[in-house]
Coordinates of C-alpha atoms in Angstrom, one line a residue:
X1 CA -13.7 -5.8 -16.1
X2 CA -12.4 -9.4 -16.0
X3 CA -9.1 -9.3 -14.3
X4 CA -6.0 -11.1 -15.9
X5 CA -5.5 -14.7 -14.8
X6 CA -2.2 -16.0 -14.1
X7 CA -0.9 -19.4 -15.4
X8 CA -1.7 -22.3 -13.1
X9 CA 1.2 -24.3 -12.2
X10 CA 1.1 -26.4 -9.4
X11 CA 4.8 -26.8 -9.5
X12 CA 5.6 -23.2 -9.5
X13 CA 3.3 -22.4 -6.4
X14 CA 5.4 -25.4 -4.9
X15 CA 8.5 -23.3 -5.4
X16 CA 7.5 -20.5 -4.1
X17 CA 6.2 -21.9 -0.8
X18 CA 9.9 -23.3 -0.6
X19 CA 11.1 -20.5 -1.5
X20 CA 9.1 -18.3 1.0
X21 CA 9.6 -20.6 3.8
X22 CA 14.0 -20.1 3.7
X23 CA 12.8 -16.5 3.7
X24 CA 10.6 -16.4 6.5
X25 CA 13.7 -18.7 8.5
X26 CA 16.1 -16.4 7.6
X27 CA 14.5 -13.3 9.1
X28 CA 13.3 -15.2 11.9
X29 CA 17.1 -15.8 12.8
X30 CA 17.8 -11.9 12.6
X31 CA 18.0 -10.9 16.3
X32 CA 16.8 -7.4 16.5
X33 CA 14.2 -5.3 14.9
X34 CA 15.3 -3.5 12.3
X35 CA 11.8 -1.2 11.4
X36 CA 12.7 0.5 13.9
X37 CA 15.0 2.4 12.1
X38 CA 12.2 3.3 9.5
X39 CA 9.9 4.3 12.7
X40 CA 12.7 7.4 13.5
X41 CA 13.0 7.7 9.8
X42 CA 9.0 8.5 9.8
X43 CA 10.0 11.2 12.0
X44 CA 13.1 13.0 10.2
X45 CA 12.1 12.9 7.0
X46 CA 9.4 15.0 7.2
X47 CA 11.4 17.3 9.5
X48 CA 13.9 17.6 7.0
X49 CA 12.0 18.3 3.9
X50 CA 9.6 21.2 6.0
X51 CA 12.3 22.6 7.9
X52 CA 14.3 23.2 4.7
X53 CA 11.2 24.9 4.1
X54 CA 10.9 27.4 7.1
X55 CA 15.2 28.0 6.0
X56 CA 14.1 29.2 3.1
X57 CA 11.3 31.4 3.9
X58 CA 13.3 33.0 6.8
X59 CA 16.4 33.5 4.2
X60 CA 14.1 35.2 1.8
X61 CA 16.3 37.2 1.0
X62 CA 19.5 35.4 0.5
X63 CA 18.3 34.3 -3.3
X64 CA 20.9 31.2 -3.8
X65 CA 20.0 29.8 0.2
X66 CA 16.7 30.2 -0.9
X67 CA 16.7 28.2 -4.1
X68 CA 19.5 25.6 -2.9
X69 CA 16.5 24.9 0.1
X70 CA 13.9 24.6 -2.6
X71 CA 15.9 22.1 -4.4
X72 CA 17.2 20.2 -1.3
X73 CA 13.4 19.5 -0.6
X74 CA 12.6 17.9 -4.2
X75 CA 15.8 15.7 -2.9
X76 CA 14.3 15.3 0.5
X77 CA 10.9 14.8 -1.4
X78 CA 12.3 11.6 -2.9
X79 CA 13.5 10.4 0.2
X80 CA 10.4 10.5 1.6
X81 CA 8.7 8.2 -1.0
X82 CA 11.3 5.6 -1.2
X83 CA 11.9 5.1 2.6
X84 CA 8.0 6.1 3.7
X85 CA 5.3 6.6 1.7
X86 CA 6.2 3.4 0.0
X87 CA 6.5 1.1 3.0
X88 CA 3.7 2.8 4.4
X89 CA 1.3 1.8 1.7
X90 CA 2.4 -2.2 2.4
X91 CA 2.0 -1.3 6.2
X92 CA 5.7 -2.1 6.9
X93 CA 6.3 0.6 8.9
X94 CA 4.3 0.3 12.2
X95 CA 2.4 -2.6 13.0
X96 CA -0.5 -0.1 12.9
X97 CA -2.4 0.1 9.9
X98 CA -3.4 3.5 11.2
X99 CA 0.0 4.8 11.9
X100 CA 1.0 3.5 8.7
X101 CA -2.2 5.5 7.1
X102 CA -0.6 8.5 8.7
X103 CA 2.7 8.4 7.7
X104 CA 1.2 7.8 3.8
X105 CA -1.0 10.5 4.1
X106 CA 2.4 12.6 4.6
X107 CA 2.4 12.4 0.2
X108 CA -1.2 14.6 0.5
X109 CA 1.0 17.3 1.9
X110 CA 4.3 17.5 -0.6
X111 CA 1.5 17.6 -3.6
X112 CA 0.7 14.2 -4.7
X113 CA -2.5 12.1 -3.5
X114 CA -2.3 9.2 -1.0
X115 CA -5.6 7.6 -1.9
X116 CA -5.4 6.9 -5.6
X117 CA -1.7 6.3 -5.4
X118 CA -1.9 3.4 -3.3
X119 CA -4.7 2.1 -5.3
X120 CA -2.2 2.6 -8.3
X121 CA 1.0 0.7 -6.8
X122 CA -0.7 -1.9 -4.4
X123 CA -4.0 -3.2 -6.8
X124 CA -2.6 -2.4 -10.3
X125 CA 1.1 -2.2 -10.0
X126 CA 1.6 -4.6 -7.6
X127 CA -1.0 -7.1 -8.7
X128 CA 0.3 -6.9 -12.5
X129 CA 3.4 -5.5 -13.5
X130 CA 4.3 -5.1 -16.7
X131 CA 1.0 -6.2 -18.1
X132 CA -0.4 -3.0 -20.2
X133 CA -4.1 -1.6 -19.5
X134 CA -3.6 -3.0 -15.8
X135 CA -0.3 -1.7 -14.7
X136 CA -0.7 2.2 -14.2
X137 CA 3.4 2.6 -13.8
X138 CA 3.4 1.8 -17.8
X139 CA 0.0 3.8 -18.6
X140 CA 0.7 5.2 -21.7
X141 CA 0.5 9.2 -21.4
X142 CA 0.9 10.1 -25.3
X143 CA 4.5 11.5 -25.8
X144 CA 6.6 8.5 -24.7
X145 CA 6.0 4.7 -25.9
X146 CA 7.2 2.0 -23.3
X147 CA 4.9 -1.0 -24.4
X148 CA 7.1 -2.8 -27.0
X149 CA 4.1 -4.4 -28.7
X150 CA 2.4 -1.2 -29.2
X151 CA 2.8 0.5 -32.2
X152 CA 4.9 3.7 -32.3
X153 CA 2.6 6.6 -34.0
X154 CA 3.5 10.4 -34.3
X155 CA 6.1 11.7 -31.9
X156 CA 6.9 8.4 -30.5
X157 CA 8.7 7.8 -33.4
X158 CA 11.3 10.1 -31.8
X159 CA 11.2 9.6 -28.3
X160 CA 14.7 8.4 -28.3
X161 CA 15.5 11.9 -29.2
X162 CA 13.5 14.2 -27.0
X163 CA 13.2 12.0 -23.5
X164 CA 15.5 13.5 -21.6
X165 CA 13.1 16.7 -21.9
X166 CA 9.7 15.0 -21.2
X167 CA 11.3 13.1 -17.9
X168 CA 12.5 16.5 -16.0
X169 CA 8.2 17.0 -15.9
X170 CA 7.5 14.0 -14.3
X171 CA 6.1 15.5 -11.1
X172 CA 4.5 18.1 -13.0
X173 CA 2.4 15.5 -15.3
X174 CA 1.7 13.7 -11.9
X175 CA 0.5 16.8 -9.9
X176 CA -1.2 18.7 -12.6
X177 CA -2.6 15.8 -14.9
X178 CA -2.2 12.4 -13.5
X179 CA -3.9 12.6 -10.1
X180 CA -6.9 14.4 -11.9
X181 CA -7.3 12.0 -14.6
X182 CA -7.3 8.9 -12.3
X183 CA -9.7 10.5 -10.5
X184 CA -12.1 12.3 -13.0
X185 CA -11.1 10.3 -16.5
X186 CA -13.3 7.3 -16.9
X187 CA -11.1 5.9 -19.3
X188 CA -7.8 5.7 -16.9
X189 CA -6.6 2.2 -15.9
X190 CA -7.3 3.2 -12.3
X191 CA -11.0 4.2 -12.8
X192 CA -11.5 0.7 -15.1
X193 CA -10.3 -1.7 -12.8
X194 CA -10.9 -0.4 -9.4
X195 CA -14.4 1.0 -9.7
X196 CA -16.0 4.5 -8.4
X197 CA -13.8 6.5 -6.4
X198 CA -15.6 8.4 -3.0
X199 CA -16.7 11.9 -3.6
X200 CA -14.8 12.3 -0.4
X201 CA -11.7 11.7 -1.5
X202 CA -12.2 13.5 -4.8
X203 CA -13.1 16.9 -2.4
X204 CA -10.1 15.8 -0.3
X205 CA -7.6 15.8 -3.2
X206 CA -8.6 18.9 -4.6
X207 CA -8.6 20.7 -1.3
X208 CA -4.8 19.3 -0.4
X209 CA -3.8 20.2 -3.7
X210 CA -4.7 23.8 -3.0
X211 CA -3.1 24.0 0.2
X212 CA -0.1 22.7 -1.2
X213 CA 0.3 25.6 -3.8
X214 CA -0.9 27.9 -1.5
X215 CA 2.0 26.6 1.2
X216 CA 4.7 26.2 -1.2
X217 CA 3.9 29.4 -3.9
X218 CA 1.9 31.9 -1.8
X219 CA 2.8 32.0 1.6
X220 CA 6.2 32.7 0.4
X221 CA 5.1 35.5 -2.0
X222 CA 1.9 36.9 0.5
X223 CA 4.0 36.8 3.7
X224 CA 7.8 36.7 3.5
X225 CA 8.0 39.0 0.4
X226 CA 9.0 36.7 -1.8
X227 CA 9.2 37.4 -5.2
X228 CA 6.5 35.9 -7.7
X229 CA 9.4 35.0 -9.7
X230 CA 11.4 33.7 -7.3
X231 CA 8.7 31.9 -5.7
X232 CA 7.6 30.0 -8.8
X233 CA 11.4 29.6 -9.9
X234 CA 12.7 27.8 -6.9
X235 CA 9.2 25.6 -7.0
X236 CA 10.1 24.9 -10.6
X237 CA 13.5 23.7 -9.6
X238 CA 12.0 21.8 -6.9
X239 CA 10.0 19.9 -8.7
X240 CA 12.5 19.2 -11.8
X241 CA 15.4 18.3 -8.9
X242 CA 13.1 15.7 -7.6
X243 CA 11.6 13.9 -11.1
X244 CA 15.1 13.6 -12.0
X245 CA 16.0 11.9 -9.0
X246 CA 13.1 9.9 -8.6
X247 CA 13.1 8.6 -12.2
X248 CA 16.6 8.0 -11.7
X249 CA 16.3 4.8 -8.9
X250 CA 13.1 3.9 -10.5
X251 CA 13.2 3.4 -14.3
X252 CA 16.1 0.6 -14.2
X253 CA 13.7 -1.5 -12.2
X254 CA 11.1 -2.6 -14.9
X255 CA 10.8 -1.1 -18.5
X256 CA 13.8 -2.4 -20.2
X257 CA 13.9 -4.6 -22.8
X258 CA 15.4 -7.5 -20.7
X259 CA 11.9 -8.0 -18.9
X260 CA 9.1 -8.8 -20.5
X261 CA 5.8 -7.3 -21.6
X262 CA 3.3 -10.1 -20.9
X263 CA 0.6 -10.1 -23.6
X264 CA -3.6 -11.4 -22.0
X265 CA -4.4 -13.7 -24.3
X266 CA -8.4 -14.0 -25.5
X267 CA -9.2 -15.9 -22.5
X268 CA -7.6 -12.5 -20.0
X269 CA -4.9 -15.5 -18.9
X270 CA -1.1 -14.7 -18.7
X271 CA 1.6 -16.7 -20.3
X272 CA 3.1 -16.8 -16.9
X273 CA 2.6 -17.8 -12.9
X274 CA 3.0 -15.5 -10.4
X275 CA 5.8 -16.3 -9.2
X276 CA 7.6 -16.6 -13.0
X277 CA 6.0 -13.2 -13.9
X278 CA 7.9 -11.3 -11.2
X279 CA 11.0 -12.3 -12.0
X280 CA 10.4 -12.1 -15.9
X281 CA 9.3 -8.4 -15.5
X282 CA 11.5 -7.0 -12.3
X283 CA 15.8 -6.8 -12.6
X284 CA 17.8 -5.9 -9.5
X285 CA 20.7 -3.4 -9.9
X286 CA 24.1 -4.3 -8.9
X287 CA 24.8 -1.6 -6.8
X288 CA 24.7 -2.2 -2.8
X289 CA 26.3 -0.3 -0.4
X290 CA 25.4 1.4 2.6
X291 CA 24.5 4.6 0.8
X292 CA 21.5 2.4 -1.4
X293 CA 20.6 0.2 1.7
X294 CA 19.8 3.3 4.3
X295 CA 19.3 6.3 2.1
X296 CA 17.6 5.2 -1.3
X297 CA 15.2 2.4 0.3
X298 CA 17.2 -0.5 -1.0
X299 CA 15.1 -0.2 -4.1
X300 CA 18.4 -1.9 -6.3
X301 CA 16.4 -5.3 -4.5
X302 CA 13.2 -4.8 -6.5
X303 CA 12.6 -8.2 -6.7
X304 CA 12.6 -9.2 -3.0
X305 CA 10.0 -6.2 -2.7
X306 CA 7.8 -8.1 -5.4
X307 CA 7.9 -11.6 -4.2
X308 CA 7.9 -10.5 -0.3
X309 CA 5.8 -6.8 -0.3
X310 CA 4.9 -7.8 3.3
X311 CA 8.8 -7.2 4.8
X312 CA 10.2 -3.5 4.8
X313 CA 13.4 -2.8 2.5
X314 CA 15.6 -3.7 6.0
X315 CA 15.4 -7.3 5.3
X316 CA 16.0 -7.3 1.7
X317 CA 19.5 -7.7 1.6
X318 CA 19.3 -11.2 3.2
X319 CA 16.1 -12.2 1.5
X320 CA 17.9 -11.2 -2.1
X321 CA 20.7 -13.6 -0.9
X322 CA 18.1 -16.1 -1.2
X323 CA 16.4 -15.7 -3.7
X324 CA 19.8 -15.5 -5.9
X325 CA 20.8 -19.0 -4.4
X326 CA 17.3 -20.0 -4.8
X327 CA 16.7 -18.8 -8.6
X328 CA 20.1 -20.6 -9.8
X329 CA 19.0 -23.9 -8.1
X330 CA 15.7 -24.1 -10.3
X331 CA 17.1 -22.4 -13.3
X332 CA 14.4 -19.2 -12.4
X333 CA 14.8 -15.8 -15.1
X334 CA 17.1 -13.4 -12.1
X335 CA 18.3 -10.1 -13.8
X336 CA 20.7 -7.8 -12.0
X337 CA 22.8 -5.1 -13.8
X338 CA 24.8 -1.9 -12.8
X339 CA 22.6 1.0 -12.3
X340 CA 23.8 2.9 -15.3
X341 CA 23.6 0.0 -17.8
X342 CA 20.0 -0.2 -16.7
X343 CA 19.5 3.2 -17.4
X344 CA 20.9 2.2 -21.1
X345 CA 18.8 -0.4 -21.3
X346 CA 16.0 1.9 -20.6
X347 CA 17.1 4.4 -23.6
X348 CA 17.1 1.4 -25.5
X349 CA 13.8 0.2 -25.0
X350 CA 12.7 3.7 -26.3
X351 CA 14.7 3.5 -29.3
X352 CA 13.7 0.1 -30.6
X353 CA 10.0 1.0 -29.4
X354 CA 10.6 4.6 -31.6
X355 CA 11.9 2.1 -34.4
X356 CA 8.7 -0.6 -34.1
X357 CA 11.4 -3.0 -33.5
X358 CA 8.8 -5.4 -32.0
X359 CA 6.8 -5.3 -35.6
X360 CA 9.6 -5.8 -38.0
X361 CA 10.6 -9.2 -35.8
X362 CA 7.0 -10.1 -35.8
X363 CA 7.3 -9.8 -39.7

């Protein structure tokens, strides 16, 4: 497939070479290095989430220790993504980009799949957000509409009404369905746009996935007499704990209806440049404190991560500083609201979406 063409504008790609020199000065004035606090971060994470594990299995028998460690780990889970697997991926960890393959490979183990997810985030997400049948973070799965120039049809029409039960199975859609339809379902953005995917890493996802299940559901129940029941229940509540959470820092980022949509046109071009499109489809969130900076991955400065991928979520308070200062001087589209009226925002997007608000506009 052709791929989508940004708008050429000599004038823009002058701004963001201004734009990305400040940058580049202001980090170059900060005196120490500050990955290194992600480097000891690769470390604990991961000790945390499977030594809540071995708690558990070693309180087996205490039923509420047992479930409160399941559900710790789904937060723990989360933590693990937003402060590693993602940096990883943009090798912004180590200066290694085989240490940083080793800490991504970390999301093989806690049941997703490092290979096709990086493919998803880095050459679709990444490369064009926002923009439907490239962007696999807005792939539609059926149930929920977020596309506002897509028609609502069937249950859509009452998404706004039964969301809050299809987000709880995120990480279930992901594990069970997702990873094997980008792998195996020829009509999946991934699959259309990337190309073939290795039989090796199909054999590999399959084979982690198994020892995942069998870690987390049958070594509990086979070894440590576990329950079957219990042993699916506090899995269940694992999983639930950590879609909430995850969907919960990253839905206020992009689909609400104060970013846009972009539409190809028949040439596959886009009605904005690069550096216009990121800021028309990415909002901050107002919240920073230390708790966001060094716990959540600093993910409320999404839009320093899409204009600057290439420096770790340490930097981005500065960088954002800039790139507020910088987006006021040339009259550039920045977006930052309070985490919860994001959230709104997102609920609204599915109600006007439910509604076909886009249509009766058009009309």
């Amino acid at each position: 497939m052709e791929k989508p063409i940004y708008l050429k504008d000599s004038e823009d790609a002058k701004l963001f070479n201004e734009l990305r020199k400040k940058v580049n000065q202001r980090i170059e004035a900060i005196p120490e290095n500050r990955d290194l606090y992600i480097q000891i971060k690769a470390i604990i994470l991961p000790l945390v989430y499977f030594g809540l594990y071995v708690f558990a299995l070693f309180n087996a028998d205490k039923l509420w220790i047992y479930i409160s460690s399941f559900v710790l780990m789904g937060i723990s889970l989360v933590l693990i993504y937003l402060n590693l697997i993602h940096e990883a991926a943009h090798n912004n960890i180590y200066k290694s980009k085989r240490l940083n393959c080793l800490v991504l490979q970390i999301f093989d183990f806690v049941g997703a799949n490092s290979y096709i997810w990086k493919k998803r985030h880095i050459a679709s997400h990444h490369a064009y957000p926002n923009v439907d049948g490239w962007d696999t973070d807005i792939e539609q799965s059926g149930l929920l509409l977020i596309v506002p120039w897509i028609k609502a049809k069937g249950v859509q029409k009452y998404q706004h009404f039964f969301f809050f039960l299809v987000y709880p199975l995120y990480l279930f859609n992901w594990m069970f369905i997702r990873d094997f339809r980008d792998f195996f379902d020829s009509e999946r953005v991934i699959l259309k746009t990337q190309g073939a995917i290795p039989t090796k890493e199909k054999i590999k996802m399959v084979a982690y996935k198994l020892f995942y299940f069998f870690y987390q559901i049958a070594v509990p129940v086979l070894f440590f007499k576990v329950s079957i029941g219990l042993a699916l229940g506090a899995w269940f509540l694992q999983v639930i704990a950590a879609s909430i959470f995850a969907l919960f820092v990253l839905l206020p980022l992009h689909p609400l209806p104060d970013n846009a949509f972009p539409k190809l046109d028949e040439k596959n071009g886009l009605p904005f440049s690069w550096l216009h499109h990121q800021f028309e489809v990415t909002n901050d969130l107002q919240e920073n404190n230390w708790f966001v900076r060094n716990v959540l991955g600093n993910f409320n400065f999404h839009v320093a991560h899409h204009l600057f991928p290439n420096y770790s979520y340490l930097y981005y308070n500065e960088i954002t500083e800039e790139i507020e200062e910088f987006a006021r001087e040339h009259n550039l589209a920045y977006k930052r609201f309070p985490i919860f009226t994001a959230l709104g925002k997102h609920v609204d997007l599915l109600k006007q979406n439910a509604n076909n608000a886009y249509f009766i506009l058009e009309e």
